[in-house]
Coordinates of C-alpha atoms in Angstrom, one line a residue:
M29 CA 146.4 129.7 16.7
F30 CA 146.3 126.0 17.6
N31 CA 142.7 126.3 18.8
K32 CA 141.7 127.9 15.5
V33 CA 143.3 125.1 13.5
K34 CA 141.7 122.5 15.7
D35 CA 138.3 124.2 15.3
L36 CA 138.8 124.3 11.5
L37 CA 139.6 120.6 11.4
W38 CA 136.6 119.7 13.4
R39 CA 134.2 121.9 11.4
R40 CA 135.5 120.4 8.1
K41 CA 136.1 116.9 9.5
Y42 CA 134.3 115.1 6.7
I43 CA 136.2 116.9 4.0
F44 CA 139.6 116.3 5.7
L45 CA 138.8 112.7 6.4
F46 CA 137.7 112.1 2.8
L47 CA 140.9 113.7 1.5
G48 CA 143.0 111.7 3.9
L49 CA 141.3 108.4 2.9
F50 CA 141.5 109.3 -0.8
I51 CA 145.3 109.8 -0.4
V52 CA 145.5 106.4 1.2
V53 CA 143.7 104.9 -1.7
L54 CA 146.0 106.5 -4.2
T55 CA 149.0 105.2 -2.2
Q56 CA 147.5 101.7 -2.2
R57 CA 146.7 101.7 -5.9
F58 CA 149.8 103.3 -7.4
L59 CA 152.7 103.3 -4.8
N60 CA 152.2 99.8 -3.5
E61 CA 154.2 97.7 -6.1
R62 CA 152.4 94.5 -5.0
Q63 CA 149.1 95.9 -6.1
N64 CA 148.2 96.1 -9.7
G65 CA 147.0 99.7 -10.2
L66 CA 143.3 100.1 -10.2
I67 CA 142.4 96.5 -11.1
N68 CA 141.8 95.6 -7.5
S69 CA 139.1 98.2 -7.2
V70 CA 136.7 95.7 -8.8
S71 CA 137.8 92.1 -8.0
S72 CA 136.7 88.8 -6.4
D73 CA 133.0 88.8 -5.5
G74 CA 133.0 92.5 -6.4
L75 CA 133.0 91.5 -10.1
G76 CA 129.6 90.0 -9.6
Y77 CA 128.2 92.8 -7.5
Y78 CA 129.4 95.5 -10.0
C79 CA 128.5 93.9 -13.3
Y80 CA 124.8 94.7 -13.0
L81 CA 125.7 98.3 -13.8
P82 CA 127.4 97.9 -17.2
A83 CA 124.9 95.2 -18.2
T84 CA 121.9 97.4 -17.4
I85 CA 123.1 100.9 -18.3
L86 CA 125.6 100.4 -21.1
Y87 CA 124.8 97.2 -22.9
Q88 CA 121.3 96.1 -21.9
D89 CA 122.8 92.6 -22.1
F90 CA 122.1 90.1 -19.3
T91 CA 123.8 87.3 -21.1
Y92 CA 127.0 89.2 -20.3
S93 CA 128.3 88.4 -23.8
Y94 CA 129.7 91.9 -24.1
Y95 CA 132.7 90.9 -22.2
D96 CA 133.8 88.8 -25.1
K97 CA 133.4 91.4 -27.8
P98 CA 136.8 92.9 -29.0
E99 CA 135.3 96.3 -29.6
N100 CA 134.5 96.7 -26.0
R101 CA 138.1 96.3 -25.0
I102 CA 137.3 94.8 -21.6
R103 CA 140.0 92.7 -20.1
P104 CA 139.1 89.1 -19.4
F105 CA 140.0 89.7 -15.8
Y106 CA 136.9 91.7 -15.3
K107 CA 134.5 88.9 -16.4
P108 CA 132.4 87.7 -13.4
Y109 CA 131.5 84.1 -12.8
I110 CA 128.2 83.4 -14.4
S111 CA 126.3 80.5 -12.8
P112 CA 124.7 77.9 -15.1
Y113 CA 121.0 77.7 -15.3
K114 CA 118.4 75.6 -17.2
D115 CA 118.0 76.0 -21.0
N116 CA 121.7 76.7 -21.2
T117 CA 121.3 80.1 -19.8
G118 CA 123.5 81.7 -17.2
F119 CA 122.9 84.3 -14.5
N120 CA 124.8 86.5 -12.0
K121 CA 124.2 84.9 -8.6
Y122 CA 125.2 87.9 -6.6
Y123 CA 122.7 90.3 -5.2
C124 CA 122.2 93.7 -6.8
G125 CA 122.2 96.0 -3.7
T126 CA 125.8 96.9 -4.0
S127 CA 125.2 98.1 -7.6
V128 CA 122.3 100.2 -6.3
C129 CA 124.7 102.0 -4.0
L130 CA 127.3 102.4 -6.8
L131 CA 124.8 103.6 -9.4
P132 CA 125.3 107.4 -8.9
F133 CA 129.1 106.9 -9.2
F134 CA 128.7 104.8 -12.3
I135 CA 126.6 107.5 -13.9
A136 CA 129.2 110.1 -12.9
G137 CA 131.8 107.8 -14.6
V138 CA 129.7 107.8 -17.8
V139 CA 129.4 111.7 -17.8
I140 CA 133.1 112.2 -17.0
S141 CA 134.2 109.7 -19.7
A142 CA 131.9 111.4 -22.3
I143 CA 133.4 114.8 -21.5
A144 CA 137.0 113.5 -21.5
G145 CA 136.4 111.4 -24.7
T146 CA 137.6 108.1 -23.1
D147 CA 136.0 104.7 -23.5
I148 CA 132.6 104.2 -21.9
N149 CA 132.7 100.5 -21.1
G150 CA 132.4 100.6 -17.3
Y151 CA 136.0 99.4 -16.7
T152 CA 138.3 102.2 -17.5
D153 CA 140.4 103.8 -14.8
T154 CA 137.7 106.5 -14.4
F155 CA 135.0 103.9 -13.4
L156 CA 137.4 101.9 -11.2
M157 CA 138.6 105.0 -9.3
L158 CA 135.0 106.0 -8.7
V159 CA 134.3 102.6 -7.0
S160 CA 137.0 103.5 -4.4
V161 CA 135.5 107.0 -4.0
A162 CA 132.1 105.4 -3.5
A163 CA 133.3 103.2 -0.7
I164 CA 134.8 106.2 1.1
F165 CA 131.7 108.3 0.5
Y166 CA 129.4 105.6 2.0
Y167 CA 131.7 105.1 5.0
L168 CA 131.6 108.9 5.7
L169 CA 127.9 109.1 5.2
S170 CA 127.6 106.2 7.7
V171 CA 129.7 108.2 10.2
F172 CA 127.4 111.2 9.6
L173 CA 124.3 109.1 10.4
I174 CA 125.9 107.5 13.4
L175 CA 126.6 111.0 14.8
K176 CA 122.9 111.7 14.4
I177 CA 122.0 108.5 16.3
A178 CA 124.5 109.6 19.0
R179 CA 122.5 112.8 19.4
F180 CA 119.4 110.8 20.0
F181 CA 121.1 109.2 23.0
A182 CA 122.6 112.5 24.1
I183 CA 126.2 111.2 23.4
S184 CA 129.0 113.7 22.8
E185 CA 129.6 114.2 19.1
K186 CA 133.4 114.0 19.6
I187 CA 133.1 110.7 21.5
S188 CA 130.9 109.2 18.7
F189 CA 133.2 110.5 16.0
I190 CA 136.3 109.0 17.8
T191 CA 134.5 105.7 18.2
C192 CA 133.6 105.5 14.5
L193 CA 137.3 106.2 13.6
L194 CA 138.5 103.7 16.1
F195 CA 136.4 100.9 14.8
F196 CA 137.4 101.8 11.2
L197 CA 141.1 101.8 11.8
A198 CA 141.3 99.0 14.3
T199 CA 139.2 96.4 12.4
N200 CA 139.0 94.9 8.9
M201 CA 136.5 97.7 8.0
F202 CA 139.6 99.7 6.8
H203 CA 140.5 96.9 4.4
Y204 CA 137.0 96.7 2.8
V205 CA 136.8 100.4 2.3
I206 CA 140.3 101.0 1.1
Q207 CA 141.6 97.8 -0.4
E208 CA 138.5 95.9 -1.7
P209 CA 135.9 98.6 -2.3
S210 CA 133.8 96.6 -4.7
M211 CA 132.9 94.0 -2.0
S212 CA 129.5 94.4 -0.4
H213 CA 130.6 95.1 3.1
A214 CA 131.2 98.9 3.1
Y215 CA 127.7 99.2 1.6
S216 CA 126.2 96.8 4.0
F217 CA 127.7 98.8 6.8
F218 CA 126.0 101.9 5.3
G219 CA 122.7 100.0 4.8
V220 CA 122.5 98.8 8.4
T221 CA 123.4 102.3 9.7
L222 CA 120.8 103.9 7.4
F223 CA 118.1 101.5 8.8
L224 CA 119.1 102.3 12.4
Y225 CA 118.9 106.0 11.6
C226 CA 115.5 105.7 9.9
Y227 CA 114.2 103.7 12.8
M228 CA 115.4 106.4 15.2
R229 CA 113.6 109.0 13.1
L230 CA 110.4 106.9 13.3
H231 CA 110.9 106.5 17.0
E232 CA 111.0 110.3 17.3
H233 CA 108.1 111.0 15.0
I234 CA 105.7 108.3 13.8
T235 CA 104.7 109.6 10.4
T236 CA 103.9 107.8 7.1
K237 CA 106.9 109.4 5.4
N238 CA 109.3 108.0 8.1
M239 CA 107.7 104.5 7.8
V240 CA 108.2 104.5 4.0
F241 CA 111.9 105.5 4.4
L242 CA 112.3 102.8 7.0
G243 CA 110.9 100.3 4.5
L244 CA 113.2 101.4 1.8
S245 CA 116.2 101.2 4.1
L246 CA 115.3 97.7 5.1
A247 CA 114.9 96.8 1.4
L248 CA 118.4 98.1 0.7
V249 CA 119.8 96.0 3.6
A250 CA 118.1 92.9 2.1
L251 CA 119.2 93.8 -1.5
I252 CA 122.8 94.0 -0.4
R253 CA 122.8 90.9 1.8
P254 CA 119.4 89.3 2.8
V255 CA 120.8 87.8 6.1
N256 CA 121.4 91.4 7.4
V257 CA 117.6 91.9 8.0
V258 CA 118.5 90.4 11.4
V259 CA 119.2 94.0 12.3
I260 CA 115.5 94.3 13.1
L261 CA 116.2 92.5 16.4
F262 CA 118.3 95.6 17.4
T263 CA 115.3 98.0 17.2
P264 CA 114.4 97.6 21.0
F265 CA 117.7 99.3 21.7
F266 CA 116.1 102.7 21.1
S267 CA 113.6 102.1 23.9
Q268 CA 114.2 102.2 27.6
N269 CA 112.8 98.8 28.3
F270 CA 110.8 96.0 26.5
R271 CA 107.5 97.3 27.8
E272 CA 108.1 100.7 26.2
Y273 CA 109.1 98.9 22.9
L274 CA 105.9 96.9 22.8
F275 CA 103.8 100.0 23.5
F276 CA 105.6 101.7 20.6
L277 CA 104.8 98.8 18.2
K278 CA 101.2 98.7 19.5
N279 CA 100.8 102.4 18.8
I280 CA 102.0 101.9 15.2
F281 CA 99.8 98.9 14.4
T282 CA 96.8 100.5 16.1
N283 CA 96.9 104.1 14.9
H284 CA 99.1 104.0 11.7
L285 CA 97.8 101.2 9.5
K286 CA 98.3 103.2 6.4
G287 CA 102.0 103.7 7.3
V288 CA 102.3 99.9 8.0
F289 CA 100.9 99.1 4.6
L290 CA 103.2 101.6 2.9
F291 CA 106.2 100.2 4.9
V292 CA 105.4 96.7 3.7
L293 CA 104.9 98.0 0.1
A294 CA 108.2 99.8 0.2
V295 CA 110.1 96.7 1.4
G296 CA 108.3 94.6 -1.3
C297 CA 109.0 97.0 -4.1
G298 CA 112.6 97.4 -3.1
I299 CA 113.3 93.6 -2.9
G300 CA 111.4 93.2 -6.1
L301 CA 114.3 94.7 -8.0
Q302 CA 116.3 91.6 -7.4
F303 CA 113.6 89.4 -8.8
M304 CA 113.3 91.6 -11.8
F305 CA 117.0 91.0 -12.5
Y306 CA 116.5 87.3 -12.1
Y307 CA 113.7 87.5 -14.7
F308 CA 115.8 89.5 -17.2
Q309 CA 118.6 86.9 -16.9
T310 CA 116.7 83.6 -16.8
G311 CA 113.0 84.3 -17.7
Y312 CA 112.0 83.3 -14.1
F313 CA 111.2 85.6 -11.2
F314 CA 112.0 83.1 -8.4
I315 CA 115.2 81.1 -8.6
V316 CA 117.7 79.7 -6.1
S317 CA 120.7 81.9 -6.9
Y318 CA 123.2 80.1 -4.6
E319 CA 122.4 76.6 -5.9
G320 CA 124.3 73.9 -3.9
E321 CA 125.3 76.5 -1.3
A322 CA 123.3 76.6 1.9
F323 CA 123.2 77.1 5.6
D324 CA 123.5 74.1 8.0
F325 CA 121.9 75.4 11.2
S326 CA 122.6 72.1 12.9
K327 CA 126.4 72.6 12.7
P328 CA 127.3 76.2 13.2
E329 CA 131.1 76.9 13.2
I330 CA 130.8 79.5 15.9
F331 CA 134.2 78.9 17.5
N332 CA 135.9 79.1 14.1
V333 CA 134.1 82.3 13.2
L334 CA 135.2 83.9 16.4
F335 CA 138.6 82.4 17.3
S336 CA 140.1 80.3 14.5
Y337 CA 143.5 81.2 13.1
R338 CA 142.0 80.8 9.7
K339 CA 139.6 83.7 9.9
G340 CA 138.4 84.2 13.5
I341 CA 137.1 87.8 13.9
F342 CA 138.5 88.1 17.5
I343 CA 141.9 87.0 16.2
Y344 CA 142.1 89.5 13.4
A345 CA 140.1 92.3 15.0
P346 CA 140.6 91.8 18.8
I347 CA 139.2 95.2 19.5
L348 CA 135.7 93.6 19.1
L349 CA 136.4 91.2 21.9
F350 CA 137.8 94.1 24.0
A351 CA 134.5 96.1 23.2
I352 CA 132.4 93.2 24.4
I353 CA 134.4 92.8 27.6
F354 CA 134.2 96.6 28.2
M355 CA 130.5 96.4 27.6
I356 CA 130.0 93.6 30.1
F357 CA 131.9 95.4 32.9
A358 CA 130.4 98.8 32.2
K359 CA 127.7 99.8 34.7
N360 CA 124.0 99.9 34.0
N361 CA 122.3 99.8 30.6
W362 CA 121.6 96.1 30.9
F363 CA 118.6 96.2 28.7
K364 CA 120.5 97.7 25.8
K365 CA 123.4 95.3 26.5
T366 CA 121.0 92.4 26.3
I367 CA 119.5 93.6 23.0
F368 CA 123.0 94.0 21.5
L369 CA 124.1 90.5 22.7
V370 CA 121.0 88.8 21.5
T371 CA 121.2 90.5 18.0
M372 CA 124.9 89.7 17.6
S373 CA 124.4 86.1 18.9
V374 CA 121.7 85.5 16.3
F375 CA 123.7 87.1 13.5
T376 CA 126.9 85.1 14.5
Y377 CA 124.9 81.9 14.6
I378 CA 123.5 82.5 11.1
T379 CA 126.9 83.6 9.8
A380 CA 128.6 80.5 11.3
S381 CA 126.0 78.2 9.7
W382 CA 126.9 79.0 6.1
W383 CA 128.5 76.0 4.4
C384 CA 131.7 78.1 3.7
W385 CA 132.0 79.6 7.2
W386 CA 135.3 81.3 6.3
Y387 CA 133.7 83.0 3.3
G388 CA 136.5 82.5 0.8
G389 CA 139.1 85.1 0.4
G390 CA 139.3 88.4 2.3
L391 CA 140.7 89.6 5.6
S392 CA 139.0 87.7 8.5
I393 CA 135.2 87.0 8.5
R394 CA 133.8 89.5 6.0
P395 CA 130.1 89.5 7.0
M396 CA 130.9 90.7 10.5
V397 CA 131.8 94.2 9.0
D398 CA 128.1 94.6 8.1
F399 CA 127.1 94.7 11.8
F400 CA 129.9 96.9 13.1
P401 CA 127.4 99.8 13.4
L402 CA 125.9 97.9 16.4
F403 CA 129.3 97.7 18.0
I404 CA 129.9 101.4 17.5
V405 CA 126.5 102.4 18.9
I406 CA 126.8 100.3 22.1
T407 CA 130.4 101.3 22.6
M408 CA 129.9 105.0 22.2
L409 CA 126.9 104.9 24.5
L410 CA 128.9 103.3 27.3
L411 CA 132.1 105.2 26.7
D412 CA 130.2 108.5 26.9
R413 CA 128.9 107.6 30.4
L414 CA 132.5 107.3 31.8
T415 CA 134.4 110.0 33.6
M416 CA 137.0 111.9 31.5
R417 CA 139.8 110.0 33.2
S418 CA 138.2 106.7 32.5
K419 CA 137.6 107.7 28.9
R420 CA 141.3 108.5 28.4
I421 CA 142.3 105.2 29.9
V422 CA 140.0 103.2 27.7
L423 CA 141.1 105.0 24.6
M424 CA 144.7 104.5 25.5
L425 CA 144.1 100.8 25.8
T426 CA 142.7 100.6 22.3
L427 CA 145.9 102.0 20.7
P428 CA 147.6 98.6 20.4
F429 CA 144.6 97.3 18.6
L430 CA 144.8 100.1 16.1
F431 CA 148.5 99.3 15.4
Y432 CA 147.8 95.6 15.1
S433 CA 144.9 96.0 12.7
Q434 CA 146.8 98.4 10.4
L435 CA 149.7 95.9 10.4
M436 CA 147.3 93.2 9.4
S437 CA 146.0 95.3 6.5
F438 CA 149.5 96.0 5.4
Q439 CA 150.4 92.3 5.5
Y440 CA 147.3 91.4 3.5
S441 CA 147.7 94.0 0.8
N442 CA 151.4 93.0 0.5
M443 CA 150.4 89.3 0.3
L444 CA 152.3 88.4 3.5
I445 CA 149.3 86.5 4.9
D446 CA 147.0 84.1 3.2
S447 CA 143.6 85.3 2.2
S448 CA 141.7 82.0 3.0
D449 CA 144.0 79.2 4.3
M450 CA 145.7 80.7 7.3
D451 CA 146.5 78.3 10.2
K452 CA 148.3 78.5 13.5
E453 CA 151.7 78.0 12.0
K454 CA 151.3 80.6 9.2
F455 CA 149.8 83.1 11.7
W456 CA 152.7 83.0 14.1
N457 CA 155.3 82.9 11.4
A458 CA 153.9 86.2 10.0
F459 CA 153.1 87.7 13.4
L460 CA 154.3 91.3 13.5
E461 CA 156.5 90.7 10.4
V462 CA 156.6 93.0 7.4
D463 CA 159.0 91.0 5.2
L464 CA 158.1 87.8 3.3
A465 CA 161.7 86.6 3.2
T466 CA 161.8 86.6 7.0
I467 CA 158.4 84.8 7.2
N468 CA 159.5 82.1 4.7
K469 CA 162.9 81.7 6.4
K470 CA 161.2 81.0 9.7
R471 CA 158.7 78.6 8.1
I472 CA 161.4 76.7 6.1
H473 CA 163.5 76.3 9.2
K474 CA 160.6 74.8 11.2
I475 CA 159.7 72.5 8.3
L476 CA 163.3 71.2 7.7
E477 CA 164.0 71.0 11.5
S478 CA 161.5 68.3 12.2
R479 CA 160.7 66.6 8.9
A480 CA 162.5 64.4 6.4
V481 CA 163.4 65.7 2.9
H482 CA 161.8 63.4 0.3
K483 CA 163.3 64.9 -2.9
T484 CA 165.2 67.9 -4.1
E485 CA 166.5 69.2 -7.5
L486 CA 168.6 72.1 -8.6
L487 CA 168.7 73.8 -12.0
N488 CA 171.5 76.3 -12.6
Y489 CA 171.3 76.3 -16.4
E490 CA 175.1 75.7 -16.8
D491 CA 174.5 72.6 -18.9
E492 CA 171.9 74.2 -21.1
G493 CA 172.8 74.5 -24.8
A494 CA 172.1 77.3 -27.2
D495 CA 168.6 78.5 -26.5
E496 CA 166.8 81.8 -26.8
R497 CA 165.8 81.4 -23.2
I498 CA 169.4 81.1 -21.9
A499 CA 171.5 84.2 -21.3
A500 CA 175.2 84.6 -20.5
G501 CA 175.9 85.9 -17.0
G502 CA 174.1 84.2 -14.1
F503 CA 174.2 84.6 -10.4
N504 CA 177.8 83.6 -9.6
S505 CA 177.8 81.5 -12.8
N506 CA 178.0 81.7 -16.6
K507 CA 174.4 81.2 -17.5
A508 CA 170.8 82.2 -16.4
C509 CA 167.3 81.8 -17.8
I510 CA 165.5 84.7 -19.5
V511 CA 161.9 85.4 -18.5
G512 CA 159.8 88.2 -19.8
K513 CA 158.1 89.7 -22.8
K514 CA 159.5 87.2 -25.3
N515 CA 159.5 84.2 -23.0
N516 CA 156.8 84.4 -20.4
Y517 CA 157.8 81.2 -18.6
S518 CA 161.2 80.1 -17.3
K519 CA 162.7 76.7 -17.7
G520 CA 161.7 74.9 -14.4
F521 CA 160.3 71.6 -13.2
G522 CA 157.3 69.5 -14.1
F523 CA 156.2 66.0 -13.1
P524 CA 153.1 64.0 -12.3
V525 CA 152.2 64.4 -8.6
K526 CA 151.8 60.6 -8.3
D527 CA 155.5 60.1 -9.2
L528 CA 156.4 61.5 -5.8
K529 CA 155.0 58.3 -4.3
L530 CA 153.6 60.1 -1.3
G531 CA 150.4 59.1 0.4
D532 CA 149.9 62.2 2.5
S533 CA 150.1 66.0 2.3
F534 CA 153.5 67.4 1.7
Y535 CA 155.4 70.7 1.6
V536 CA 157.1 72.2 -1.5
I537 CA 160.0 74.7 -0.9
V538 CA 161.1 76.6 -3.9
E539 CA 164.1 79.0 -4.1
C540 CA 165.7 80.9 -6.9
M541 CA 167.8 84.0 -7.6
A542 CA 166.1 86.7 -9.8
K543 CA 167.3 89.9 -11.5
T544 CA 164.6 92.0 -13.1
S545 CA 164.4 95.0 -15.3
K546 CA 162.4 98.0 -14.0
D547 CA 159.1 96.8 -15.7
G548 CA 159.5 93.2 -14.6
K549 CA 159.2 93.5 -10.9
D550 CA 156.0 91.5 -11.0
L551 CA 158.0 88.4 -11.9
G552 CA 156.3 85.5 -10.0
L553 CA 157.7 82.3 -8.6
V554 CA 154.9 79.8 -9.2
I555 CA 153.8 76.4 -7.9
S556 CA 150.9 75.1 -10.0
I557 CA 148.9 71.9 -10.3
D558 CA 147.2 71.1 -13.5
E559 CA 144.4 68.6 -14.2
N560 CA 144.8 68.7 -18.0
P561 CA 143.8 71.1 -19.5
N562 CA 142.7 73.1 -16.4
I563 CA 144.8 74.7 -13.7
I564 CA 143.3 73.7 -10.4
K565 CA 145.9 75.2 -8.0
W566 CA 148.1 78.3 -8.6
D567 CA 150.3 79.7 -5.8
V568 CA 152.6 82.5 -6.5
V569 CA 155.0 85.0 -4.8
Y570 CA 156.4 88.0 -6.5
K571 CA 159.9 89.4 -6.8
N572 CA 158.9 92.8 -5.5
Q573 CA 157.9 91.1 -2.2
F574 CA 161.6 90.5 -1.5
E575 CA 164.5 93.0 -0.9
E576 CA 166.8 93.4 -3.8
G577 CA 170.6 92.9 -3.1
P578 CA 173.3 95.5 -3.9
D579 CA 174.3 93.5 -7.1
G580 CA 170.7 93.6 -8.4
W581 CA 170.0 89.9 -7.6
T582 CA 167.2 89.0 -5.3
K583 CA 166.7 85.7 -3.5
M584 CA 163.1 84.5 -3.8
T585 CA 161.5 81.8 -1.7
H586 CA 158.2 80.1 -1.8
V587 CA 156.6 77.6 0.6
Q588 CA 153.4 75.7 0.0
E589 CA 151.6 72.9 1.7
I590 CA 150.0 70.5 -0.9
D591 CA 147.0 68.8 0.3
V592 CA 146.6 65.0 -0.1
K593 CA 143.5 65.6 -2.3
Y594 CA 145.9 66.7 -5.1
I595 CA 147.7 63.4 -5.2
N596 CA 146.1 61.4 -7.9
E597 CA 146.7 60.0 -11.4
K598 CA 145.5 63.1 -13.2
N599 CA 147.4 65.9 -11.6
Y600 CA 150.7 67.4 -12.9
M601 CA 152.9 69.8 -10.8
K602 CA 154.8 72.6 -12.4
I603 CA 157.4 74.9 -10.8
F604 CA 158.6 77.9 -12.8
A605 CA 159.1 81.7 -12.9
N606 CA 156.6 83.8 -14.9
T607 CA 156.1 87.3 -16.2
S608 CA 155.1 89.0 -19.5
K609 CA 157.1 92.2 -18.9
G610 CA 160.7 93.2 -19.5
E611 CA 163.7 91.0 -19.8
N612 CA 164.6 89.3 -16.6
L613 CA 166.9 86.6 -15.4
V614 CA 166.5 83.7 -13.0
D615 CA 169.2 81.3 -11.7
D616 CA 169.9 78.6 -9.1
F617 CA 166.3 77.3 -9.4
K618 CA 165.7 74.7 -6.7
Y619 CA 162.8 72.8 -5.2
T620 CA 162.6 70.6 -2.2
I621 CA 159.8 68.1 -1.3
V622 CA 159.3 67.5 2.4
K623 CA 157.0 64.9 3.9
K624 CA 154.5 66.3 6.2

């Protein structure tokens, strides 16, 4: 009976894996109170990648003015950043390759919405859920192609499948498939895998059709993220040595010139799609889309990309370092190891040379996910060559990495770790923790233990007069402040930053007691800095990140380091509680300023 079940699971592995991942997505979107439903399905840079679809298919409007039309009922949250251009025009700076991958799912969303009679604006729950489905689909399709590549190297199908799952669950790949599916990385992972598969097919049979498919796959890689064309350096991996690789290329250029021409044509036509979008938006085919953002190849931040607490890939996905160590000590295959190391070194050098080497928000160095297929291929090749006992030992050694990575994903999705400004102190305060109150308690203790308090204020609302924002019955007191549907902002604190008379960075520690109604659990404790009229810094923690006490009151804490750059004549600091839902109470509101 057990063997029959095992055989069924293996034969239907893609179906069961899809269902399992889809259930995880539903859990993330609807049972994780710190997420906001389906909104996170299209967020951050994903807004830019995705917006080509509604602009092209639904509105034929590349000024993106449809976001501001009331009849479209599109929330402002979904509006992407539009880069300014000459003649007062604007354009979407992000590349269109991710939208190319999402196109079939977007069309499915249109059809489903038409049948169901719901809004067809590109941003209803139907469309947003299909983005998550798309990320899962392309990951599973990548696994399918990797198993085909494994067959080329005579690698066991089970070993290759296990290796794919291991790198998915034990790296930030899981995060970009499940938690941020509109980001480009799940689709780059697929594009790179597809290119390797198409090259393998060409290596097996040099035909014109295979060369066209290889060209189209390379064009897709470039459309999603141009830097990823570095994957071409990995192609010698499919040969036994460099001489055989050169002979293979010579054969193509000598005997298959038609195929070479069509390969180049396919690449050119594919990449031309991006230039067409530039023309539709600006009237120019060739523009610099990332104006003011560039590579500095003279100062690559290689150490930070690999080992920094802020985003280092070996810190947040240590299985990759383990894979490299395993590869180095594994016997034979030195030619293939060299090809892998050269390709990854070049890719890492380019990645580390980008002006924003930490790549903004996200879990660890995002672009590295794009080249995980290379890690998978070299690892499964070397793993398959081991004895059964050695395989079991290696796989057992990877289990802690799996646990660690899943914990990191949990911490990130529950906002327990910072998306872009992690440092050594924050990292170790959060290490193996699953509760923000504990993390903040450790951090506050360390701050107050070795530094001087500069200023502190307490607001318990006891001296407040009659006011619609003041309610009877506080936390161990007579009064509290109402926050919610009628009053979105609590009474709190506000002052010019310069009035603190500090010449260096400082810490702000905020504490309050909160009692929320059922629909007010997203009440936030906010530290903001305004440069009138703009908010230039907004840091928030939410009530549902803290455990509620038996009396219904919850102690909320918030700790932020304020950089010296915010200390000037223009900036104004505000500290308050905020929500637009329910009728909630806050009390014992306190802030402490600590010199750094």
